[in-house]
């Protein structure tokens, strides 16, 4: 897999997510936004849109939304779990107890 990344909050979030999970086997490909490399035909053929970051799988499938990339990586690398194991964990629900 390859992660096409650059400066900016969304690529940084995906890189931080990967660091927290200890993911080191994905090739990082730097794109220079100032030079417009994310708008070149080669990149657009992979990503469809000039969005960064983009995760390209070995079969050529590409994800261009940062949260979707993180969710996909969470499924591939389940530990440590960062999104929650069930809906209550995922959405920060806590059980409340009534005082008697």
Coordinates of N, CA, C and O in Angstrom, one line a residue:
X1 N 0.8 -1.2 0.0 CA 0.0 0.0 0.0 C 0.9 1.2 0.0 O 2.0 1.2 0.5
X2 N 0.3 2.3 -0.5 CA 1.0 3.6 -0.5 C 0.0 4.7 0.1 O -1.2 4.7 -0.3
X3 N 0.6 5.6 0.9 CA -0.2 6.7 1.4 C 0.4 8.0 0.7 O 1.6 8.3 0.9
X4 N -0.4 8.6 -0.2 CA 0.0 9.8 -0.8 C -0.3 10.9 0.2 O -1.5 11.1 0.6
X5 N 0.7 11.7 0.7 CA 0.4 12.7 1.7 C 1.2 14.0 1.4 O 1.9 14.1 0.4
X6 N 0.9 15.0 2.2 CA 1.5 16.3 2.0 C 1.4 17.0 3.3 O 1.1 16.4 4.4
X7 N 1.5 18.4 3.3 CA 1.3 19.2 4.4 C -0.2 19.3 4.6 O -1.0 19.0 3.7
X8 N -0.6 19.8 5.8 CA -2.0 20.0 6.0 C -2.6 19.1 7.1 O -2.0 18.1 7.5
X9 N -3.7 19.5 7.6 CA -4.3 18.7 8.8 C -4.7 17.3 8.5 O -4.6 16.4 9.3
X10 N -5.3 17.1 7.3 CA -5.9 15.7 7.0 C -4.7 14.7 6.8 O -4.8 13.6 7.4
X11 N -3.7 15.0 6.0 CA -2.6 14.1 5.9 C -1.9 13.9 7.3 O -1.5 12.7 7.6
X12 N -1.8 14.9 8.0 CA -1.1 14.8 9.4 C -1.9 13.9 10.3 O -1.4 13.1 11.0
X13 N -3.3 14.0 10.2 CA -4.1 13.2 11.1 C -3.9 11.7 10.7 O -3.8 10.8 11.6
X14 N -3.8 11.4 9.4 CA -3.7 10.0 9.0 C -2.3 9.5 9.5 O -2.1 8.4 10.0
X15 N -1.2 10.3 9.3 CA 0.1 9.9 9.7 C 0.2 9.7 11.2 O 0.8 8.8 11.7
X16 N -0.5 10.6 12.0 CA -0.6 10.4 13.5 C -1.3 9.1 13.8 O -0.9 8.4 14.8
X17 N -2.4 8.8 13.2 CA -3.2 7.6 13.4 C -2.3 6.4 13.2 O -2.2 5.5 14.0
X18 N -1.5 6.4 12.0 CA -0.6 5.3 11.7 C 0.5 5.2 12.8 O 0.8 4.1 13.2
X19 N 1.0 6.3 13.3 CA 2.0 6.3 14.3 C 1.5 5.7 15.6 O 2.1 4.8 16.3
X20 N 0.3 6.1 16.0 CA -0.4 5.5 17.2 C -0.6 4.0 17.1 O -0.5 3.3 18.1
X21 N -0.9 3.5 16.0 CA -1.1 2.1 15.8 C 0.2 1.3 15.5 O 0.2 0.1 15.5
X22 N 1.3 2.1 15.3 CA 2.5 1.4 15.0 C 2.6 0.9 13.6 O 3.4 -0.1 13.3
X23 N 1.9 1.4 12.6 CA 1.9 1.0 11.2 C 3.1 1.6 10.5 O 3.2 2.8 10.4
X24 N 4.0 0.7 10.1 CA 5.2 1.1 9.4 C 5.4 0.5 8.1 O 6.4 0.8 7.4
X25 N 4.5 -0.3 7.6 CA 4.7 -1.1 6.4 C 3.9 -0.5 5.2 O 3.8 -1.1 4.2
X26 N 3.5 0.8 5.3 CA 2.9 1.5 4.2 C 3.8 2.5 3.7 O 4.4 3.4 4.4
X27 N 4.1 2.5 2.4 CA 5.0 3.4 1.8 C 4.4 4.8 1.8 O 3.2 5.0 1.4
X28 N 5.1 5.8 2.2 CA 4.7 7.2 2.2 C 5.2 7.9 0.9 O 6.4 7.9 0.7
X29 N 4.3 8.5 0.2 CA 4.7 9.2 -1.1 C 4.3 10.7 -0.8 O 3.1 11.0 -0.7
X30 N 5.3 11.5 -0.8 CA 5.1 13.0 -0.6 C 4.6 13.7 -1.9 O 5.2 13.5 -2.9
X31 N 3.6 14.4 -1.7 CA 3.1 15.3 -2.8 C 3.3 16.7 -2.5 O 3.1 17.1 -1.4
X32 N 3.8 17.5 -3.5 CA 4.1 18.9 -3.3 C 2.9 19.7 -3.8 O 2.7 19.8 -5.0
X33 N 2.0 20.2 -2.9 CA 0.8 20.9 -3.3 C 1.1 22.2 -4.0 O 0.4 22.6 -4.9
X34 N 2.2 22.8 -3.6 CA 2.6 24.1 -4.2 C 3.0 23.9 -5.7 O 2.7 24.8 -6.5
X35 N 3.5 22.7 -6.0 CA 3.8 22.4 -7.4 C 2.6 21.8 -8.1 O 2.7 21.5 -9.3
X36 N 1.6 21.5 -7.4 CA 0.4 20.9 -8.1 C 0.5 19.4 -8.4 O -0.3 19.0 -9.3
X37 N 1.3 18.7 -7.7 CA 1.5 17.3 -8.1 C 0.2 16.5 -7.8 O -0.1 15.5 -8.4
X38 N -0.7 17.0 -6.9 CA -2.0 16.3 -6.7 C -3.0 16.6 -7.8 O -4.1 16.0 -7.8
X39 N -2.6 17.4 -8.7 CA -3.5 17.7 -9.8 C -3.0 17.2 -11.2 O -3.6 17.4 -12.2
X40 N -1.9 16.4 -11.1 CA -1.3 15.8 -12.3 C -2.2 14.6 -12.7 O -2.8 13.9 -11.9
X41 N -2.2 14.3 -14.1 CA -3.0 13.2 -14.6 C -2.7 11.9 -13.9 O -3.6 11.1 -13.7
X42 N -1.4 11.6 -13.6 CA -1.0 10.3 -13.0 C -1.7 10.2 -11.6 O -2.2 9.1 -11.3
X43 N -1.7 11.3 -10.8 CA -2.3 11.2 -9.5 C -3.9 11.1 -9.6 O -4.5 10.3 -8.9
X44 N -4.4 11.9 -10.5 CA -5.9 12.0 -10.7 C -6.4 10.6 -11.2 O -7.5 10.2 -10.8
X45 N -5.6 9.9 -12.0 CA -6.0 8.6 -12.4 C -6.1 7.6 -11.2 O -7.0 6.7 -11.3
X46 N -5.3 7.8 -10.2 CA -5.4 6.9 -9.0 C -6.5 7.4 -8.1 O -7.3 6.6 -7.6
X47 N -6.5 8.7 -7.8 CA -7.4 9.2 -6.7 C -8.7 9.7 -7.2 O -9.7 9.8 -6.4
X48 N -8.8 10.0 -8.5 CA -10.1 10.5 -9.0 C -10.3 12.0 -8.8 O -10.8 12.7 -9.6
X49 N -9.9 12.5 -7.6 CA -10.0 13.9 -7.3 C -8.6 14.4 -6.8 O -7.8 13.6 -6.3
X50 N -8.4 15.7 -6.8 CA -7.1 16.2 -6.2 C -7.1 16.3 -4.7 O -6.6 17.2 -4.1
X51 N -7.6 15.2 -4.0 CA -7.7 15.2 -2.6 C -6.4 14.5 -2.0 O -5.9 13.6 -2.6
X52 N -5.9 15.1 -0.9 CA -4.8 14.5 -0.2 C -5.2 14.4 1.3 O -5.7 15.4 1.8
X53 N -5.0 13.3 2.0 CA -4.3 12.1 1.6 C -5.1 11.2 0.7 O -6.3 11.3 0.6
X54 N -4.4 10.2 0.2 CA -5.0 9.1 -0.5 C -4.3 7.8 -0.2 O -3.1 7.8 -0.2
X55 N -5.0 6.8 0.1 CA -4.4 5.5 0.4 C -4.7 4.6 -0.8 O -5.9 4.4 -1.2
X56 N -3.6 4.1 -1.5 CA -3.7 3.2 -2.6 C -3.4 1.8 -2.2 O -2.3 1.6 -1.7
X57 N -4.4 0.9 -2.4 CA -4.1 -0.5 -2.0 C -3.3 -1.2 -3.1 O -3.2 -0.6 -4.2
X58 N -2.8 -2.4 -2.9 CA -2.0 -3.1 -3.8 C -2.8 -3.4 -5.1 O -2.2 -3.6 -6.2
X59 N -4.1 -3.5 -5.0 CA -5.0 -3.8 -6.2 C -5.3 -2.6 -7.0 O -6.1 -2.7 -8.0
X60 N -4.9 -1.4 -6.5 CA -5.2 -0.2 -7.2 C -6.4 0.6 -6.7 O -6.6 1.8 -7.0
X61 N -7.1 0.0 -5.8 CA -8.2 0.7 -5.1 C -7.7 1.9 -4.3 O -6.7 1.7 -3.6
X62 N -8.4 3.0 -4.4 CA -7.9 4.2 -3.6 C -9.0 4.8 -2.8 O -10.1 4.9 -3.2
X63 N -8.6 5.2 -1.6 CA -9.5 5.9 -0.6 C -8.9 7.3 -0.5 O -7.7 7.4 -0.2
X64 N -9.8 8.3 -0.6 CA -9.3 9.7 -0.5 C -9.8 10.5 0.7 O -9.5 11.7 0.8
X65 N -10.6 9.9 1.5 CA -11.1 10.6 2.7 C -10.3 10.2 3.9 O -10.2 9.0 4.2
X66 N -9.8 11.1 4.7 CA -8.9 10.8 5.8 C -9.6 9.9 6.9 O -9.0 8.9 7.3
X67 N -10.9 10.2 7.2 CA -11.5 9.3 8.2 C -11.7 7.9 7.6 O -11.6 6.9 8.3
X68 N -12.1 7.8 6.4 CA -12.3 6.5 5.7 C -11.0 5.8 5.7 O -10.9 4.5 5.9
X69 N -9.9 6.5 5.5 CA -8.6 5.8 5.5 C -8.3 5.3 6.9 O -7.8 4.1 7.0
X70 N -8.5 6.1 7.9 CA -8.3 5.6 9.3 C -9.2 4.4 9.6 O -8.7 3.5 10.2
X71 N -10.4 4.4 9.2 CA -11.3 3.3 9.5 C -10.8 2.1 8.8 O -10.9 1.0 9.3
X72 N -10.4 2.2 7.5 CA -9.9 1.1 6.8 C -8.6 0.5 7.5 O -8.5 -0.7 7.7
X73 N -7.7 1.4 7.9 CA -6.5 0.9 8.6 C -6.9 0.3 9.9 O -6.2 -0.7 10.4
X74 N -7.9 0.8 10.6 CA -8.3 0.2 11.9 C -8.8 -1.3 11.6 O -8.5 -2.2 12.5
X75 N -9.5 -1.5 10.5 CA -9.9 -2.9 10.2 C -8.8 -3.8 9.9 O -8.8 -5.0 10.3
X76 N -7.8 -3.3 9.2 CA -6.6 -4.1 8.8 C -5.7 -4.3 10.0 O -5.0 -5.4 10.1
X77 N -5.6 -3.3 10.9 CA -4.6 -3.4 12.0 C -5.5 -3.1 13.3 O -5.5 -2.0 13.8
X78 N -6.2 -4.1 13.8 CA -7.2 -3.9 14.9 C -6.6 -3.5 16.2 O -7.3 -3.0 17.1
X79 N -5.3 -3.8 16.4 CA -4.7 -3.5 17.7 C -3.6 -2.5 17.6 O -2.8 -2.7 16.6
X80 N -3.4 -1.5 18.4 CA -4.4 -1.2 19.5 C -5.6 -0.6 18.9 O -5.6 0.1 17.9
X81 N -6.8 -0.8 19.5 CA -8.0 -0.3 19.0 C -8.1 1.2 19.3 O -8.0 1.6 20.5
X82 N -8.4 2.0 18.3 CA -8.5 3.4 18.5 C -9.9 4.0 18.3 O -10.1 5.1 18.7
X83 N -10.8 3.2 17.7 CA -12.1 3.7 17.4 C -13.2 3.1 18.4 O -14.3 3.6 18.4
X84 N -12.8 2.1 19.1 CA -13.8 1.5 20.0 C -14.2 0.1 19.5 O -14.2 -0.2 18.3
X85 N -14.5 -0.8 20.4 CA -14.8 -2.2 20.1 C -16.3 -2.4 19.8 O -16.7 -3.4 19.2
X86 N -17.2 -1.5 20.3 CA -18.6 -1.7 20.1 C -19.2 -0.2 20.0 O -18.5 0.7 20.2
X87 N -20.5 -0.1 19.7 CA -21.1 1.2 19.5 C -21.0 2.1 20.8 O -20.8 3.3 20.6
X88 N -21.1 1.5 22.0 CA -20.9 2.3 23.2 C -19.6 3.0 23.3 O -19.4 4.1 23.6
X89 N -18.5 2.2 23.0 CA -17.2 2.7 23.0 C -17.0 3.7 21.9 O -16.4 4.8 22.1
X90 N -17.5 3.4 20.7 CA -17.3 4.2 19.5 C -17.9 5.6 19.7 O -17.3 6.6 19.2
X91 N -19.0 5.7 20.4 CA -19.7 7.0 20.6 C -19.6 7.6 22.0 O -20.3 8.5 22.3
X92 N -18.7 7.0 22.8 CA -18.4 7.6 24.1 C -19.5 7.5 25.1 O -19.7 8.3 26.0
X93 N -20.4 6.5 24.9 CA -21.5 6.3 25.9 C -21.0 5.7 27.2 O -20.1 4.8 27.2
X94 N -21.5 6.1 28.2 CA -21.2 5.6 29.5 C -22.5 5.1 30.2 O -23.5 5.8 30.1
X95 N -22.4 4.1 31.0 CA -23.5 3.7 31.8 C -23.7 4.6 33.0 O -22.7 5.0 33.5
X96 N -24.9 4.9 33.3 CA -25.2 5.8 34.4 C -25.9 4.9 35.5 O -26.7 4.0 35.1
X97 N -25.6 5.2 36.7 CA -26.2 4.5 37.8 C -27.0 5.5 38.6 O -26.5 6.5 39.0
X98 N -28.2 5.1 38.9 CA -29.1 5.9 39.8 C -28.7 5.7 41.3 O -28.4 4.6 41.7
X99 N -28.6 6.8 42.0 CA -28.3 6.7 43.4 C -29.6 6.3 44.1 O -30.7 6.9 43.9
X100 N -29.5 5.4 45.0 CA -30.7 5.0 45.8 C -30.9 5.8 47.0 O -30.1 6.3 47.6

